[in-house]
Short mmCIF file of C-alpha atoms in Angstrom, two decimals:
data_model
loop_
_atom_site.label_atom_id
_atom_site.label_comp_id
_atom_site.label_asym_id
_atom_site.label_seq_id
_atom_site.Cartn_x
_atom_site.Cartn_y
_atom_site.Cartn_z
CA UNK E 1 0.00 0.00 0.00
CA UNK E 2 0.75 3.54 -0.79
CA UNK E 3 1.82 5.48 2.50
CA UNK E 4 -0.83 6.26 4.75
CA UNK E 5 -3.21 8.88 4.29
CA UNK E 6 -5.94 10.11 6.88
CA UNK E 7 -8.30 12.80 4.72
CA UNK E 8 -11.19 14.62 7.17
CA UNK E 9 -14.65 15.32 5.24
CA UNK E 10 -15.98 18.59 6.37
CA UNK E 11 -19.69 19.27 5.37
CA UNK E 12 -23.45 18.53 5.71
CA UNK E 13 -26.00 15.62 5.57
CA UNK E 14 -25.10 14.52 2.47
CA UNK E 15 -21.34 14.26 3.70
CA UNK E 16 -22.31 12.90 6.36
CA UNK E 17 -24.94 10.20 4.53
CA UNK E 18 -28.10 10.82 5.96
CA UNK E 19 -30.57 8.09 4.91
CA UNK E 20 -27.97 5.51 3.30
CA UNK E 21 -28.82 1.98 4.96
CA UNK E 22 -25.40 0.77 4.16
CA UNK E 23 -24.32 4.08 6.17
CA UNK E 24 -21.62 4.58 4.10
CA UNK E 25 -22.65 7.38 2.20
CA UNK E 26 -20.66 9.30 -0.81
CA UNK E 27 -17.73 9.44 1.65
CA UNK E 28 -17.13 5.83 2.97
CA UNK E 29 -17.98 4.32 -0.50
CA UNK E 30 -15.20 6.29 -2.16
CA UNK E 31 -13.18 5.71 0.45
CA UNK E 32 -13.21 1.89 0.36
CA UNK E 33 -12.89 2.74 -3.18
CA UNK E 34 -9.45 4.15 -2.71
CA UNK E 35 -8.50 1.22 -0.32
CA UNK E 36 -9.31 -1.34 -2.94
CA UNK E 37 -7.12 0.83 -5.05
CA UNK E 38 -3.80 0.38 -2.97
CA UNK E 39 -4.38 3.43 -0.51
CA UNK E 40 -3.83 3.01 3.08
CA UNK E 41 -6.63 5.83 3.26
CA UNK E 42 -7.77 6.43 6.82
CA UNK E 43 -11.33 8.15 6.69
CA UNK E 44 -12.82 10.98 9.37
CA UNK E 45 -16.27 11.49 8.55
CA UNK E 46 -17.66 15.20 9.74
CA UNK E 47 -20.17 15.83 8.07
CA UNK E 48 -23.04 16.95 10.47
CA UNK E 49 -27.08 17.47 9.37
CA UNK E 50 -28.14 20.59 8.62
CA UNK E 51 -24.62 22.28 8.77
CA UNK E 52 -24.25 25.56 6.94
CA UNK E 53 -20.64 27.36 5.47
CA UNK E 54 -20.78 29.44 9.11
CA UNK E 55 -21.24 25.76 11.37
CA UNK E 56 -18.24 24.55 9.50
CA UNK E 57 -16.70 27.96 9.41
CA UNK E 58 -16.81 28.19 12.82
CA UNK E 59 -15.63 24.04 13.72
CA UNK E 60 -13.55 22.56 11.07
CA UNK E 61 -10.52 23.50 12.42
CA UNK E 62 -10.96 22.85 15.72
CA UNK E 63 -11.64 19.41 14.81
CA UNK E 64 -9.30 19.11 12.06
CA UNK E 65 -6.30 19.19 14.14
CA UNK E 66 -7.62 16.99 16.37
CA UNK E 67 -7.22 14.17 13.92
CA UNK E 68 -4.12 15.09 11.83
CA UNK E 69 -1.07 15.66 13.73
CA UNK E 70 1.95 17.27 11.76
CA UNK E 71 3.66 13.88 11.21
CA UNK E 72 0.46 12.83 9.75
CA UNK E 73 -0.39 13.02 5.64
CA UNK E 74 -3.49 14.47 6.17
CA UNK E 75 -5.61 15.86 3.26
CA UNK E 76 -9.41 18.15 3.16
CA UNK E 77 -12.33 17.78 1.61
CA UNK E 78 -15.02 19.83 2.18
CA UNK E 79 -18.87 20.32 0.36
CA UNK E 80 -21.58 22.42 1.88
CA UNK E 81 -23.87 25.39 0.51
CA UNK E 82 -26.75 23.57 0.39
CA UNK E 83 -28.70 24.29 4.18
CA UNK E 84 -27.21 27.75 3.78
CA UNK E 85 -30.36 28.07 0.93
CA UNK E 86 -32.76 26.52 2.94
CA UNK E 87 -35.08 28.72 4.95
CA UNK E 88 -34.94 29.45 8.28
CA UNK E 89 -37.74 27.95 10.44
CA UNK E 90 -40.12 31.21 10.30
CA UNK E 91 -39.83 30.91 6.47
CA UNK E 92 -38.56 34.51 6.32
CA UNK E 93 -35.12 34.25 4.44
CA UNK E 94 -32.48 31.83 3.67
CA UNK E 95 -30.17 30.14 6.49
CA UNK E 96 -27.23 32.18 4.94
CA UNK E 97 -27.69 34.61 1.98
CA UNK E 98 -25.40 33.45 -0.85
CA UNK E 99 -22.74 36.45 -0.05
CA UNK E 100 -21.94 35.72 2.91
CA UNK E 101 -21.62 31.35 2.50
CA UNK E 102 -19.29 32.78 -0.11
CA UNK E 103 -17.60 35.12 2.09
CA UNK E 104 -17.22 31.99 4.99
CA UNK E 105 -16.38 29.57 1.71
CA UNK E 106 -13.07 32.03 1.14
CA UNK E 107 -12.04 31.95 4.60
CA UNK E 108 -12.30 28.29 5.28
CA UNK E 109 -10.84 27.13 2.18
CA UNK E 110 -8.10 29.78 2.60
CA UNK E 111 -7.21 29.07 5.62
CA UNK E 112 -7.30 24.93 4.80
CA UNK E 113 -5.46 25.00 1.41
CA UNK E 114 -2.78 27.06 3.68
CA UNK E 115 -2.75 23.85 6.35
CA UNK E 116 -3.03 20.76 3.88
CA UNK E 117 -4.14 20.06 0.23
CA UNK E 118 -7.61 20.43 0.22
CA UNK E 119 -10.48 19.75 -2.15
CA UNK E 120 -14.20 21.05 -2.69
CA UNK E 121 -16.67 19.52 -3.31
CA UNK E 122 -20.27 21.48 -4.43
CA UNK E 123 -23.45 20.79 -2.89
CA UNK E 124 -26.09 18.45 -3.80
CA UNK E 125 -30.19 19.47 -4.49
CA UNK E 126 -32.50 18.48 -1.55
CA UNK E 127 -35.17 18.46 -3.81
CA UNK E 128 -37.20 21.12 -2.94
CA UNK E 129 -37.72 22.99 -6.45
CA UNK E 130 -37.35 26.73 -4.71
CA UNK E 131 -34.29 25.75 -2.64
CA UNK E 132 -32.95 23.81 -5.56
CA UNK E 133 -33.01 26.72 -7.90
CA UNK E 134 -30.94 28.54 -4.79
CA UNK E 135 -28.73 25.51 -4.39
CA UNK E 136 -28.07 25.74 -8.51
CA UNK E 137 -27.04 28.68 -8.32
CA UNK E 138 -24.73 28.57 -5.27
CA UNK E 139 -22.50 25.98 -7.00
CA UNK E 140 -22.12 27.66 -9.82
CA UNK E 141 -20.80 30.77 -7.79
CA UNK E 142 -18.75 28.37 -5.98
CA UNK E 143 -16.63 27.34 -9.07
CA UNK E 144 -14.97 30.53 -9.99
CA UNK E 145 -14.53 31.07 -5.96
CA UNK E 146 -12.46 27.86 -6.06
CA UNK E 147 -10.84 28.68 -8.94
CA UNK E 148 -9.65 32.04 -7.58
CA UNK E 149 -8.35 30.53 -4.52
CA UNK E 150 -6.71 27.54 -6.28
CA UNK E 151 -8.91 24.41 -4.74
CA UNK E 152 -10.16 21.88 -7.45
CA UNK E 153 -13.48 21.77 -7.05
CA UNK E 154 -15.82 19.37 -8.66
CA UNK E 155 -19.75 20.55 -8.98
CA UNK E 156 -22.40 17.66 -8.40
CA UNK E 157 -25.16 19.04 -8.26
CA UNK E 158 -26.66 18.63 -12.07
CA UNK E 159 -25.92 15.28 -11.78
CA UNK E 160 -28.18 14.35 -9.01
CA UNK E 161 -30.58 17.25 -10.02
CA UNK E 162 -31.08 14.80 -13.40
CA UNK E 163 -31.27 11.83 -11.70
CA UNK E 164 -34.50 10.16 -11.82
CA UNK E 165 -32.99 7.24 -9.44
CA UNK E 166 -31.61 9.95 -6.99
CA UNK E 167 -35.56 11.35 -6.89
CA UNK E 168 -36.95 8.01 -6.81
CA UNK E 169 -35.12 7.08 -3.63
CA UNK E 170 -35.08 10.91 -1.86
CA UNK E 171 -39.05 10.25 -2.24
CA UNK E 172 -38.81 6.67 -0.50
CA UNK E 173 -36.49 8.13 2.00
CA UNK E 174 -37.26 11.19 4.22
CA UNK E 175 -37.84 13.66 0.82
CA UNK E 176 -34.11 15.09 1.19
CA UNK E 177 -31.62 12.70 1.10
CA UNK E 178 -31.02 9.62 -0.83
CA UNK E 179 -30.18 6.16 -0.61
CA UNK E 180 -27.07 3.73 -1.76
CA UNK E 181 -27.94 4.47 -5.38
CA UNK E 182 -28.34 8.21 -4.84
CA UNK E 183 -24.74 8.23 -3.05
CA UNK E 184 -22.96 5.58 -5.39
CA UNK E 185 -23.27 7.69 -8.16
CA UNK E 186 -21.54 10.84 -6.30
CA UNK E 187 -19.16 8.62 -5.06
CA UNK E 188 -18.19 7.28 -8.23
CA UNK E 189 -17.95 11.22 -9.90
CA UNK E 190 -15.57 11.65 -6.65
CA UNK E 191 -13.81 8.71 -6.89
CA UNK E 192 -13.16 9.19 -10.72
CA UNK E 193 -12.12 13.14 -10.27
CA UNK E 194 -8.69 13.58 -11.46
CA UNK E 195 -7.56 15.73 -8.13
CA UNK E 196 -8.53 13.16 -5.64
CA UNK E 197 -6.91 10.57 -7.78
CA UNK E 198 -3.39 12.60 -7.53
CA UNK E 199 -4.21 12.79 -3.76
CA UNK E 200 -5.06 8.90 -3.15
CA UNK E 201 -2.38 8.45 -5.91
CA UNK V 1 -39.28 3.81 10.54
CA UNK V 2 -39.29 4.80 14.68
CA UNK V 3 -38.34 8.62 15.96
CA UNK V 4 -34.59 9.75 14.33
CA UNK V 5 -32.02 8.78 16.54
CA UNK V 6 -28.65 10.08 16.29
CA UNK V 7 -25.97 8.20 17.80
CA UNK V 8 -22.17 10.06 18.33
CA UNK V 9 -19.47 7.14 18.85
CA UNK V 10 -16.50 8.51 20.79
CA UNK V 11 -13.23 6.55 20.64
CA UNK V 12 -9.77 5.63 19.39
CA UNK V 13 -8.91 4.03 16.04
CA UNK V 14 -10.98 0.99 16.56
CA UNK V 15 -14.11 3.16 16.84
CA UNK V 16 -12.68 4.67 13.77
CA UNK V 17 -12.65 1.69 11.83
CA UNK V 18 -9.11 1.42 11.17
CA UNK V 19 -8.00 -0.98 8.53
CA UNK V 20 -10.90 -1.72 7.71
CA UNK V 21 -11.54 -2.12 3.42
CA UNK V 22 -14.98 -1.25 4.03
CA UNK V 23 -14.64 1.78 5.83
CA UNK V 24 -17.43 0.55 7.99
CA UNK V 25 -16.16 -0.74 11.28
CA UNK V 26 -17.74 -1.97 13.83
CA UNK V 27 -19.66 0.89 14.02
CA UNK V 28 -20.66 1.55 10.59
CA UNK V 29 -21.99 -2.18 10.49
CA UNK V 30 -24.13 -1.68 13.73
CA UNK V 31 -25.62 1.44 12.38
CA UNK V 32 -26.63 -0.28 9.46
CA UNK V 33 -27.98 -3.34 11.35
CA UNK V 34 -29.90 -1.08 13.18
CA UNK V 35 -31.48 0.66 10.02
CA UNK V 36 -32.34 -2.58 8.50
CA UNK V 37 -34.09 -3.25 11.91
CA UNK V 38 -35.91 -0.24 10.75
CA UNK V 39 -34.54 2.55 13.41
CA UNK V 40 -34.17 6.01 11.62
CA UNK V 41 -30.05 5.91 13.01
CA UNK V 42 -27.88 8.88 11.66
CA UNK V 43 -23.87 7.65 12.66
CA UNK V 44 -21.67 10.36 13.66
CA UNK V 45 -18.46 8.64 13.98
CA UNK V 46 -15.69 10.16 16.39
CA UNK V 47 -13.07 7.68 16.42
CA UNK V 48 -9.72 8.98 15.94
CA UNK V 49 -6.39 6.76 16.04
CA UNK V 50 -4.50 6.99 18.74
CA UNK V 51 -6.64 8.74 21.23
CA UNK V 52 -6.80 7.84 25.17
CA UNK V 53 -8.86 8.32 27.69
CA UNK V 54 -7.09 12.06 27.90
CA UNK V 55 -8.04 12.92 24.15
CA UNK V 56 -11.52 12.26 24.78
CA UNK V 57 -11.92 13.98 27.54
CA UNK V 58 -10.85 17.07 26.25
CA UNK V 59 -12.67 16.57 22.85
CA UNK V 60 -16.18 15.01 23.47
CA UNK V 61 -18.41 17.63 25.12
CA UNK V 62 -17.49 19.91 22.86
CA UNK V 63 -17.62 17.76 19.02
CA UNK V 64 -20.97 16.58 20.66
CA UNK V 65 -22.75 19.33 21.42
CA UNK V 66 -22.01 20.40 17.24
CA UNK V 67 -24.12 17.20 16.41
CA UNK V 68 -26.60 16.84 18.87
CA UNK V 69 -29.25 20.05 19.47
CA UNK V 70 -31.48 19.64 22.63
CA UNK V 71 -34.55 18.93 20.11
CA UNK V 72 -32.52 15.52 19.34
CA UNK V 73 -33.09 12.08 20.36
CA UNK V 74 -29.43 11.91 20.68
CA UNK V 75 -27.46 9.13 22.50
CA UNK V 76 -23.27 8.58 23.20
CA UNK V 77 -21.25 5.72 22.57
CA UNK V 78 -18.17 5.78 24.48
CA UNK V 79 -15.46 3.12 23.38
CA UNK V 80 -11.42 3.79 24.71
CA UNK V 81 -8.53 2.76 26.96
CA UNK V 82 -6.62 0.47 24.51
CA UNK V 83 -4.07 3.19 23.55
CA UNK V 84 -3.65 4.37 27.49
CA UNK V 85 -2.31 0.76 27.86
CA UNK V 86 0.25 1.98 25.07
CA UNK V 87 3.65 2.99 25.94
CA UNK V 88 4.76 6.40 25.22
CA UNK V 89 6.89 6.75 22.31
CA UNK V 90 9.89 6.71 24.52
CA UNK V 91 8.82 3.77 26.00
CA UNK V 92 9.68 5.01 29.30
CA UNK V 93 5.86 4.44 30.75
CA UNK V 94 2.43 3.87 29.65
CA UNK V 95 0.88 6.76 27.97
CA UNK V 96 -1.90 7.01 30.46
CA UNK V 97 -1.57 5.08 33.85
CA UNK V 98 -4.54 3.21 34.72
CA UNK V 99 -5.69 4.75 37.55
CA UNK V 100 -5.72 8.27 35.64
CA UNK V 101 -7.30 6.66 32.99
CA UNK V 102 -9.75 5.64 34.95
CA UNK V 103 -10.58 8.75 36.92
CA UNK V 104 -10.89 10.38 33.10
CA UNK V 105 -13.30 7.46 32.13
CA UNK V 106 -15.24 8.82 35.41
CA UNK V 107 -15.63 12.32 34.02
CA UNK V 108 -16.23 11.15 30.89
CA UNK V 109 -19.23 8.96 32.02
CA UNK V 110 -20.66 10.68 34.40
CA UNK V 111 -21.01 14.19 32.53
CA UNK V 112 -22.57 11.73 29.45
CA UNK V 113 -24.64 10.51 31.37
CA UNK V 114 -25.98 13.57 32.91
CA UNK V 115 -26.92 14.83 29.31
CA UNK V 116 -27.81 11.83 27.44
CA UNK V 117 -27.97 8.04 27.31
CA UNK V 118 -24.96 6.85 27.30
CA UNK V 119 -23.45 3.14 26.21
CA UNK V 120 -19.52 2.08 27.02
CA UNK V 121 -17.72 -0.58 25.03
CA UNK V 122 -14.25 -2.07 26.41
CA UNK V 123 -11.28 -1.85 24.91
CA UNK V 124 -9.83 -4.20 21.83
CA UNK V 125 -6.55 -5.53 21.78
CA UNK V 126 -3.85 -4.33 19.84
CA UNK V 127 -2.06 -7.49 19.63
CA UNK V 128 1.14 -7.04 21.60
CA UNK V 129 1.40 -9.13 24.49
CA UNK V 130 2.60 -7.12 27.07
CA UNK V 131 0.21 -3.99 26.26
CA UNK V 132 -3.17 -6.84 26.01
CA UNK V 133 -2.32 -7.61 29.49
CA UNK V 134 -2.60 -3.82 30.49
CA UNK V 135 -5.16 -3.58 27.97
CA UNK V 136 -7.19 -7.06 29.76
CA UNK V 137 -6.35 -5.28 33.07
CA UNK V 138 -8.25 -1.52 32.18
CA UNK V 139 -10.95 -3.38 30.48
CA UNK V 140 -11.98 -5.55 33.84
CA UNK V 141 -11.66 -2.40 35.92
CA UNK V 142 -13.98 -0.50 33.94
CA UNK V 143 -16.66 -2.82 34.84
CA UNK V 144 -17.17 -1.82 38.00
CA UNK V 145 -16.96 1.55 37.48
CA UNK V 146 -19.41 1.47 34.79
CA UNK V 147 -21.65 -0.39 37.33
CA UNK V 148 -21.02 2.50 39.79
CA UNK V 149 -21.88 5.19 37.28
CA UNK V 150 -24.99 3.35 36.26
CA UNK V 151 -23.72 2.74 32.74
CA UNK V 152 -23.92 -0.56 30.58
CA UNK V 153 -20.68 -1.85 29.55
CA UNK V 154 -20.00 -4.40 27.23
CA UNK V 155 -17.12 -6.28 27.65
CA UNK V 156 -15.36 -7.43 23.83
CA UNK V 157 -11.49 -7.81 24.85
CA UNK V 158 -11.23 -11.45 25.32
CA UNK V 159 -13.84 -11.64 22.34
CA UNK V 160 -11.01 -10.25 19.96
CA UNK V 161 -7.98 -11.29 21.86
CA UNK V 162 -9.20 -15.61 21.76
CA UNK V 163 -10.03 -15.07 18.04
CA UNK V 164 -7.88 -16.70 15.24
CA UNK V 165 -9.53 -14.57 12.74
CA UNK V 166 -8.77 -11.50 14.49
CA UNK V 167 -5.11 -12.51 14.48
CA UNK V 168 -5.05 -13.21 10.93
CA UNK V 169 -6.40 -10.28 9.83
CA UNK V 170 -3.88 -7.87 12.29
CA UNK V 171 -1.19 -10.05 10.56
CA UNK V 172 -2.60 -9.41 7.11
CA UNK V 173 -2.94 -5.69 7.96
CA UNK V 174 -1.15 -3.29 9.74
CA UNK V 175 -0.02 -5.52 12.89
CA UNK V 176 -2.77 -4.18 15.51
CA UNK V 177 -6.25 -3.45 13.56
CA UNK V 178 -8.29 -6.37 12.39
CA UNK V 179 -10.26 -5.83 8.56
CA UNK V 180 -13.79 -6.71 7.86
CA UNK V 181 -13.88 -10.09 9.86
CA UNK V 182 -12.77 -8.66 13.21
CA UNK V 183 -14.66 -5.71 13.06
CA UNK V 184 -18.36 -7.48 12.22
CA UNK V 185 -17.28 -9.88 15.16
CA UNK V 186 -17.52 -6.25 17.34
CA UNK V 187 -20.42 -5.33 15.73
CA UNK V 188 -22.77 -8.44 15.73
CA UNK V 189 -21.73 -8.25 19.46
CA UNK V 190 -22.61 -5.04 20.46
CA UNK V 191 -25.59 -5.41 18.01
CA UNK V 192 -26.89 -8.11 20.01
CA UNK V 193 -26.17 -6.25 23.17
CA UNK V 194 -29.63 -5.60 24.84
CA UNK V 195 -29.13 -2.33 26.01
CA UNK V 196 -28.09 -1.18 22.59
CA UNK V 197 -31.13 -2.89 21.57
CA UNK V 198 -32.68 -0.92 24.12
CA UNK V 199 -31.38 2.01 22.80
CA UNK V 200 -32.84 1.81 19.27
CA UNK V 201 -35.78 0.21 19.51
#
């Protein structure tokens, strides 16, 4: 095996994998995906429900260096944006307006890509057509943010937003999230994305 | 499905899942034994290699709280003490003594407890001999205090340490975490374990 690599996955529900029954979700799938590749790949998991950019603003480093000690080969991954365009409980406005999740985007991948190599991942629909169009939008602003700061960042979002398999099980499930199917098929974009291949590589 | 539950696992690497190809572990595969038994079960995984009893301490209050909001059914899974048992890097002494260990596994418990359910799994061996005795000694004196506390433990040390397949697999893999075998071994145990049963039912 390669040497040993411990990445931390910084996001929402979906990073998490909310609603997979294999409770793998995007995350452990492409990371036994990497093992079976040859990777000694060790895999931290932090994705928390209903996270926005400012709850992993405000954490990720806290409990980033609590898992990856300088001796350690330790590699990012983020992907939120998508409860920062949800509404807030009295319906009156988004969680965060799309500004400022880009404003806390810059700073945490700023501040990451400065630590370790760190990637981005965009954030997925949660099938609600209002949020989605929000959601749409915010990872398309995301790109050129990336882009400026120099983190590869891979947008998802179409892809599930066209999947009739992804809908089918989000409306078995608990009308957000998916199941195995749903989170296969981000794992395997991941998983084939040329950046985390040089990382795993 | 019955009411969400959301579980946060606290540990070392064996909570993590270390070695394992799936990237399940024994707490990935309980999870999803528990959703197939048709509990609503989000997994926040905490494990990180190489913590004692001192790591946790300092970390869990704190990563908890981020996952679990007073409006959730939330529950703690508490699973360390193996790496105390290690020696420090100098090998001059253990890297927590067992009586300190144990005094942190008090605060650990008790504060838990205080706030939410709260489960405690022994420690696994790491497959040196002279550490699985310390590690065979911390995991029969946490008994009793788990008894004192008023929280169920679940004994898995000799479990691991009489198993041939364990062995095989540490051998196979990095010399002191098991792979897939081992770690469904852990979790058909704990899976079985009434009180976890208890727990998400």
């Amino acid at each position: 095996m390669a040497a040993p690599l411990r990445v931390c996955f910084f996001g929402d529900s979906f990073v998490n994998g909310t609603g997979d029954d294999a409770c793998l979700g995007w995350v452990g799938r492409a990371c036994a995906a990497g093992r079976r590749n040859g990777t000694d790949l060790t895999c931290y998991n932090l994705g928390i429900r209903g996270d926005t950019s400012a709850d992993v603003l405000r954490r990720w480093e806290h409990e980033a260096r609590a898992r990856l000690a300088p001796e350690h080969d330790g590699r990012l991954v983020f992907s939120f944006g998508a409860i920062d365009c949800c509404l807030r409980d009295d319906a009156s406005q988004v969680r965060v307006p799309v500004d400022q999740a880009l404003a806390n985007a810059r700073m945490i991948l700023a501040s990451a890509l400065a630590w370790r190599p760190t990637l981005m991942v965009g954030p997925l629909p949660v099938c609600d057509r209002e949020t989605d169009g929000r959601i749409a939008t915010m990872s398309a602003a995301l790109a050129p943010l990336c882009v400026s700061l120099g983190v590869r960042y891979l947008e998802v979002f179409h892809h599930a937003a066209n999947s009739s398999s992804w809908a089918c099980e989000v409306a078995a499930g608990d009308g957000a999230h998916p199941n195995a199917i749903g989170y296969t098929a981000v794992s395997d974009a991941f998983h084939r994305w040329a950046p985390w291949q040089a990382c795993i590589d």
